[in-house]
Coordinates of N, CA, C and O in Angstrom, one line a residue:
T1 N -6.4 1.2 -6.7 CA -5.6 0.2 -5.9 C -4.3 0.3 -6.4 O -3.4 -0.3 -5.7
C2 N -3.9 0.8 -7.5 CA -2.3 0.4 -8.0 C -1.4 1.7 -8.0 O -0.3 1.8 -8.1
E3 N -2.4 2.8 -7.8 CA -1.5 4.0 -7.7 C -1.0 4.5 -6.4 O -2.1 4.5 -5.6
P4 N 0.1 4.8 -5.8 CA 0.2 5.0 -4.4 C -0.2 6.5 -4.2 O 0.0 7.5 -4.7
L5 N -1.1 6.5 -3.4 CA -1.7 7.3 -2.7 C -0.4 8.7 -2.4 O -0.6 10.1 -2.2
V6 N 0.7 8.2 -1.9 CA 2.0 9.0 -1.5 C 2.4 9.8 -2.5 O 3.2 10.8 -2.3
D7 N 1.9 9.2 -3.7 CA 2.5 10.3 -4.9 C 1.6 11.9 -4.9 O 2.3 12.5 -5.5
N8 N 0.5 11.8 -4.3 CA 0.0 13.1 -4.2 C -0.6 13.3 -3.0 O -0.9 14.5 -2.6
V9 N -0.4 12.4 -2.0 CA -0.3 12.9 -0.3 C 0.4 12.6 0.6 O 1.2 11.5 0.6
P10 N 0.8 13.8 1.3 CA 2.2 13.2 2.0 C 1.5 11.9 2.9 O 0.7 12.3 3.5
A11 N 2.7 11.1 3.3 CA 2.5 10.3 4.2 C 2.5 10.7 5.6 O 2.8 11.8 6.1
G12 N 1.5 10.0 6.4 CA 1.1 10.3 7.5 C 0.3 11.6 7.8 O 0.3 12.0 9.2
C13 N 0.1 12.1 6.9 CA -1.1 13.3 7.2 C -2.8 13.6 7.1 O -3.3 14.5 7.4
V14 N -3.1 12.2 6.8 CA -4.4 12.1 7.0 C -5.4 11.9 8.3 O -4.7 10.5 8.9
D15 N -6.1 12.5 8.7 CA -6.9 12.3 9.7 C -8.0 11.2 9.7 O -8.4 10.5 10.6
V16 N -8.8 11.4 8.6 CA -10.2 10.5 8.6 C -10.4 10.3 6.9 O -9.9 11.1 6.0
T17 N -10.4 9.2 6.8 CA -10.9 8.7 5.6 C -12.4 8.1 5.3 O -12.7 7.3 6.3
T18 N -12.7 8.5 4.2 CA -14.2 7.8 4.3 C -14.3 6.7 2.9 O -13.7 7.2 2.1
M19 N -14.5 5.5 3.2 CA -14.4 5.0 1.9 C -16.3 4.5 2.1 O -16.3 3.1 2.7
V20 N -17.0 5.0 1.3 CA -18.3 4.6 0.9 C -18.4 3.8 -0.3 O -18.5 4.2 -1.6
F21 N -19.0 2.5 -0.1 CA -19.2 1.5 -1.1 C -18.1 1.6 -2.1 O -17.9 1.2 -3.2
V22 N -16.7 1.6 -1.5 CA -15.4 1.2 -2.6 C -14.8 0.1 -2.3 O -14.5 -0.6 -3.0
L23 N -14.5 -0.6 -0.9 CA -14.3 -1.6 -1.0 C -15.2 -2.8 -1.7 O -14.4 -3.6 -2.4
S24 N -16.2 -2.7 -1.8 CA -17.1 -3.8 -2.0 C -17.1 -3.8 -3.9 O -17.3 -4.7 -4.4
A25 N -16.5 -2.7 -4.7 CA -16.4 -2.7 -6.1 C -15.0 -3.2 -6.4 O -14.7 -3.2 -7.6
I26 N -14.1 -3.6 -5.5 CA -12.9 -4.1 -5.7 C -12.8 -5.5 -5.5 O -13.3 -6.0 -4.7
A27 N -12.2 -6.4 -6.3 CA -11.9 -7.6 -6.4 C -11.3 -8.0 -4.9 O -10.4 -7.4 -4.5
P28 N -11.9 -9.2 -4.2 CA -11.2 -9.5 -3.0 C -9.9 -9.5 -2.6 O -9.5 -9.3 -1.8
D29 N -9.1 -10.1 -3.8 CA -7.7 -10.3 -3.6 C -6.7 -8.7 -3.8 O -5.8 -9.0 -3.4
K30 N -7.5 -7.9 -4.1 CA -7.0 -6.7 -4.6 C -7.4 -5.7 -2.9 O -6.8 -4.6 -3.0
M31 N -8.5 -6.2 -2.5 CA -8.7 -5.2 -1.1 C -7.7 -4.9 -0.1 O -7.4 -3.9 0.3
P32 N -6.8 -5.8 0.1 CA -5.6 -5.5 1.0 C -4.5 -4.5 0.7 O -4.4 -3.9 1.3
A33 N -4.3 -4.6 -0.8 CA -3.5 -3.8 -1.1 C -4.1 -2.2 -1.3 O -3.4 -1.2 -1.0
A34 N -5.4 -2.3 -1.4 CA -6.3 -0.7 -1.1 C -6.0 -0.4 -0.1 O -5.9 0.8 0.4
I35 N -6.4 -1.3 1.0 CA -6.3 -1.0 2.2 C -4.8 -0.2 3.0 O -4.5 0.6 3.3
R36 N -4.0 -1.2 2.5 CA -2.2 -0.5 2.5 C -2.1 0.4 2.4 O -1.3 1.5 2.6
N37 N -2.7 0.9 0.8 CA -2.4 2.2 0.2 C -3.1 3.5 1.1 O -2.4 4.3 1.3
V38 N -4.1 3.1 1.5 CA -4.8 4.2 2.3 C -4.1 4.2 3.6 O -3.9 5.5 3.8
S39 N -4.0 3.3 4.1 CA -2.8 3.4 5.5 C -1.6 4.3 5.4 O -1.1 4.6 6.4
S40 N -1.1 4.0 4.2 CA 0.1 4.9 3.9 C 0.1 6.4 4.4 O 1.1 6.9 4.6
V41 N -0.9 6.9 4.0 CA -1.2 8.3 4.0 C -1.8 8.7 5.5 O -2.2 9.8 5.9
M42 N -2.2 7.8 6.6 CA -2.9 8.0 7.3 C -2.1 8.5 8.7 O -0.9 7.8 8.6
R43 N -2.3 9.2 9.6 CA -1.7 9.5 10.9 C -1.5 8.5 11.6 O -2.3 7.7 11.9
P44 N -0.3 8.3 12.0 CA 0.3 7.3 12.7 C 0.4 7.3 14.3 O 0.0 8.7 14.6
G45 N 0.4 6.4 15.3 CA 0.7 6.8 16.5 C -0.6 6.6 17.2 O -1.5 6.3 16.9
P46 N -0.2 7.1 18.5 CA -1.4 7.0 19.6 C -2.7 7.8 19.0 O -3.8 7.6 19.3
E47 N -2.7 8.8 18.2 CA -3.8 9.7 17.6 C -3.8 9.4 16.2 O -4.0 10.3 15.6
A48 N -3.8 7.9 16.0 CA -3.9 7.6 14.4 C -5.5 8.2 14.0 O -6.2 8.2 14.5
G49 N -5.0 8.1 12.5 CA -6.0 8.7 11.6 C -7.1 7.3 11.8 O -7.0 6.2 12.4
R50 N -8.4 7.6 11.2 CA -9.6 6.7 11.4 C -10.0 6.5 9.9 O -10.2 7.6 9.0
V51 N -10.3 5.2 9.5 CA -11.0 5.1 8.3 C -12.4 4.6 8.6 O -12.4 3.8 9.5
L52 N -13.5 5.6 7.6 CA -14.7 4.9 8.1 C -15.1 4.5 6.9 O -14.7 4.6 5.7
V53 N -15.8 3.2 6.8 CA -16.3 2.3 6.1 C -18.1 2.2 5.9 O -18.5 2.0 7.1
R54 N -18.5 2.3 5.0 CA -19.9 1.9 4.8 C -20.0 1.5 3.4 O -19.6 1.7 2.2
D55 N -20.5 -0.1 3.9 CA -20.5 -1.3 2.6 C -21.6 -2.0 2.6 O -22.1 -2.0 3.5
Y56 N -21.7 -3.3 1.5 CA -22.4 -3.8 1.7 C -22.4 -5.1 3.0 O -21.5 -5.5 3.1
A57 N -23.3 -5.5 3.4 CA -23.4 -6.6 4.8 C -23.9 -8.0 4.0 O -24.9 -7.9 3.4
A58 N -23.1 -9.2 4.4 CA -23.5 -10.3 3.8 C -25.0 -10.7 4.5 O -25.2 -10.1 5.5
G59 N -25.7 -11.1 3.6 CA -27.2 -11.6 4.2 C -28.3 -10.5 4.0 O -29.3 -10.8 4.3
D60 N -27.8 -9.2 3.4 CA -28.9 -8.3 2.9 C -29.8 -8.8 2.0 O -29.6 -9.5 1.1
L61 N -30.9 -8.0 1.9 CA -31.7 -8.4 0.6 C -31.2 -8.5 -0.7 O -31.4 -9.0 -1.4
A62 N -30.3 -7.4 -1.1 CA -29.5 -7.3 -2.3 C -28.5 -8.5 -2.7 O -29.1 -8.9 -3.8
Q63 N -28.3 -9.1 -1.7 CA -27.3 -10.2 -1.9 C -28.4 -11.3 -2.0 O -27.8 -12.3 -3.0
E64 N -29.2 -11.4 -1.4 CA -30.4 -12.7 -1.8 C -30.9 -12.7 -3.1 O -30.9 -13.6 -3.7
R65 N -31.1 -11.2 -3.5 CA -31.6 -11.2 -5.0 C -30.6 -11.7 -5.9 O -30.8 -12.2 -7.1
F66 N -29.4 -11.2 -5.4 CA -28.1 -11.8 -6.8 C -28.0 -13.1 -6.7 O -27.7 -14.0 -7.7
A67 N -28.2 -14.0 -5.5 CA -27.9 -15.4 -5.6 C -29.2 -16.1 -6.2 O -28.8 -17.1 -6.4
A68 N -30.3 -15.2 -6.2 CA -31.3 -16.3 -7.1 C -31.4 -16.0 -8.4 O -31.9 -16.8 -9.4
K69 N -30.2 -15.0 -8.9 CA -29.8 -15.0 -10.4 C -28.7 -15.8 -10.9 O -27.6 -15.7 -10.3
D70 N -28.9 -16.4 -12.2 CA -27.9 -17.0 -12.6 C -27.1 -16.3 -13.3 O -26.9 -15.3 -13.8
G71 N -25.5 -16.5 -13.2 CA -24.4 -15.9 -13.7 C -23.9 -14.3 -13.1 O -23.0 -13.6 -13.8
Q72 N -24.2 -14.4 -11.9 CA -23.8 -13.2 -11.1 C -23.1 -13.5 -10.2 O -22.4 -12.5 -9.6
R73 N -23.1 -14.5 -9.7 CA -22.1 -14.9 -8.6 C -20.8 -15.1 -9.1 O -20.2 -15.9 -10.0
L74 N -19.8 -14.1 -8.7 CA -18.4 -14.6 -9.0 C -17.4 -15.3 -8.1 O -16.8 -16.3 -8.5
S75 N -17.9 -15.3 -6.9 CA -17.1 -16.1 -5.7 C -17.9 -16.0 -4.4 O -19.0 -15.1 -4.4
D76 N -17.8 -16.6 -3.2 CA -18.6 -16.1 -2.3 C -18.7 -14.9 -1.9 O -17.5 -14.0 -1.8
N77 N -19.6 -14.6 -1.7 CA -20.2 -12.9 -1.4 C -19.8 -11.9 -2.5 O -19.6 -10.9 -2.1
F78 N -19.3 -12.1 -3.4 CA -18.9 -11.2 -4.5 C -19.5 -11.6 -5.5 O -19.7 -12.9 -6.3
Y79 N -20.4 -10.7 -6.3 CA -21.4 -10.6 -7.3 C -20.8 -9.7 -8.4 O -20.2 -8.3 -8.1
V80 N -21.7 -9.9 -9.7 CA -21.3 -8.7 -10.7 C -22.9 -8.1 -11.3 O -23.7 -9.4 -11.0
R81 N -22.9 -7.1 -11.2 CA -24.4 -6.2 -11.7 C -24.4 -6.5 -13.0 O -23.4 -6.8 -13.8
G82 N -25.7 -6.4 -13.6 CA -25.8 -6.4 -15.1 C -25.2 -5.1 -15.8 O -24.6 -5.4 -16.9
D83 N -24.7 -4.4 -15.0 CA -24.0 -3.2 -15.8 C -22.3 -3.2 -15.5 O -21.3 -2.5 -15.9
G84 N -21.9 -4.3 -15.2 CA -20.4 -4.5 -14.8 C -19.8 -4.5 -13.6 O -18.8 -4.8 -13.3
T85 N -20.5 -3.6 -13.1 CA -19.8 -3.5 -11.6 C -19.9 -4.4 -10.6 O -21.1 -5.4 -10.9
R86 N -19.1 -4.7 -9.5 CA -19.1 -5.4 -8.8 C -19.9 -5.1 -7.3 O -19.9 -3.9 -7.0
A87 N -20.1 -6.2 -6.6 CA -20.4 -6.1 -5.3 C -19.9 -7.1 -4.3 O -20.3 -8.1 -4.7
Y88 N -19.2 -6.9 -3.2 CA -18.9 -7.8 -2.2 C -19.7 -7.6 -1.1 O -19.9 -6.2 -0.5
Y89 N -20.3 -8.6 -0.6 CA -20.9 -8.5 0.8 C -20.2 -8.9 2.0 O -19.5 -10.3 2.0
F90 N -19.7 -8.2 3.0 CA -19.0 -8.3 4.0 C -20.0 -9.2 5.3 O -20.6 -8.4 5.7
T91 N -19.0 -9.9 5.8 CA -19.4 -10.3 7.0 C -18.4 -9.4 8.2 O -17.5 -8.8 7.8
P92 N -19.0 -8.9 9.3 CA -18.1 -8.5 10.5 C -16.7 -8.9 10.5 O -15.8 -8.0 10.5
S93 N -16.5 -10.3 10.4 CA -15.1 -10.3 10.4 C -14.2 -10.6 9.5 O -13.0 -10.2 9.3
S94 N -15.0 -10.4 8.0 CA -13.8 -10.4 6.8 C -13.9 -9.0 7.0 O -12.6 -8.5 6.2
L95 N -14.5 -8.1 7.2 CA -14.1 -6.5 7.6 C -12.9 -6.4 8.0 O -12.0 -5.5 7.7
K96 N -13.3 -6.9 9.5 CA -11.9 -6.8 10.3 C -10.8 -7.1 10.1 O -9.9 -6.4 10.4
G97 N -11.1 -8.3 9.3 CA -9.7 -9.3 9.0 C -8.8 -8.3 8.1 O -7.5 -7.9 8.0
L98 N -9.7 -7.5 6.8 CA -8.9 -6.6 6.1 C -7.9 -5.3 6.8 O -7.0 -5.4 6.4
F99 N -8.4 -4.7 8.1 CA -7.7 -4.1 8.6 C -7.0 -4.5 9.8 O -5.9 -3.7 10.2
C100 N -6.6 -5.8 10.0 CA -6.2 -6.2 11.1 C -4.8 -7.0 10.8 O -4.0 -7.2 11.0
D101 N -4.9 -7.2 9.4 CA -3.7 -8.0 8.8 C -2.7 -7.2 8.4 O -2.5 -5.8 8.4

């Protein structure tokens, strides 16, 4: 989230980016910066590049299991696993909001 992608990838040259369980592992307050970083290398204009996201959805069974355990909830929809990795559970509106800001 902190290293500019444009240091290694030319701005505006990426057609498709996949983010598979990437955003959920980032602290919610750092997600907008990560999205801005990715967007800095995406192709602009009418044929703009696309970002494909696969991540956790709010209300799924894994989130319910976290909710049942003490000490794993960091904030709303944001949890920490036993191994220290994080998991954020997105609502459709929260995910859309990240890309519309």
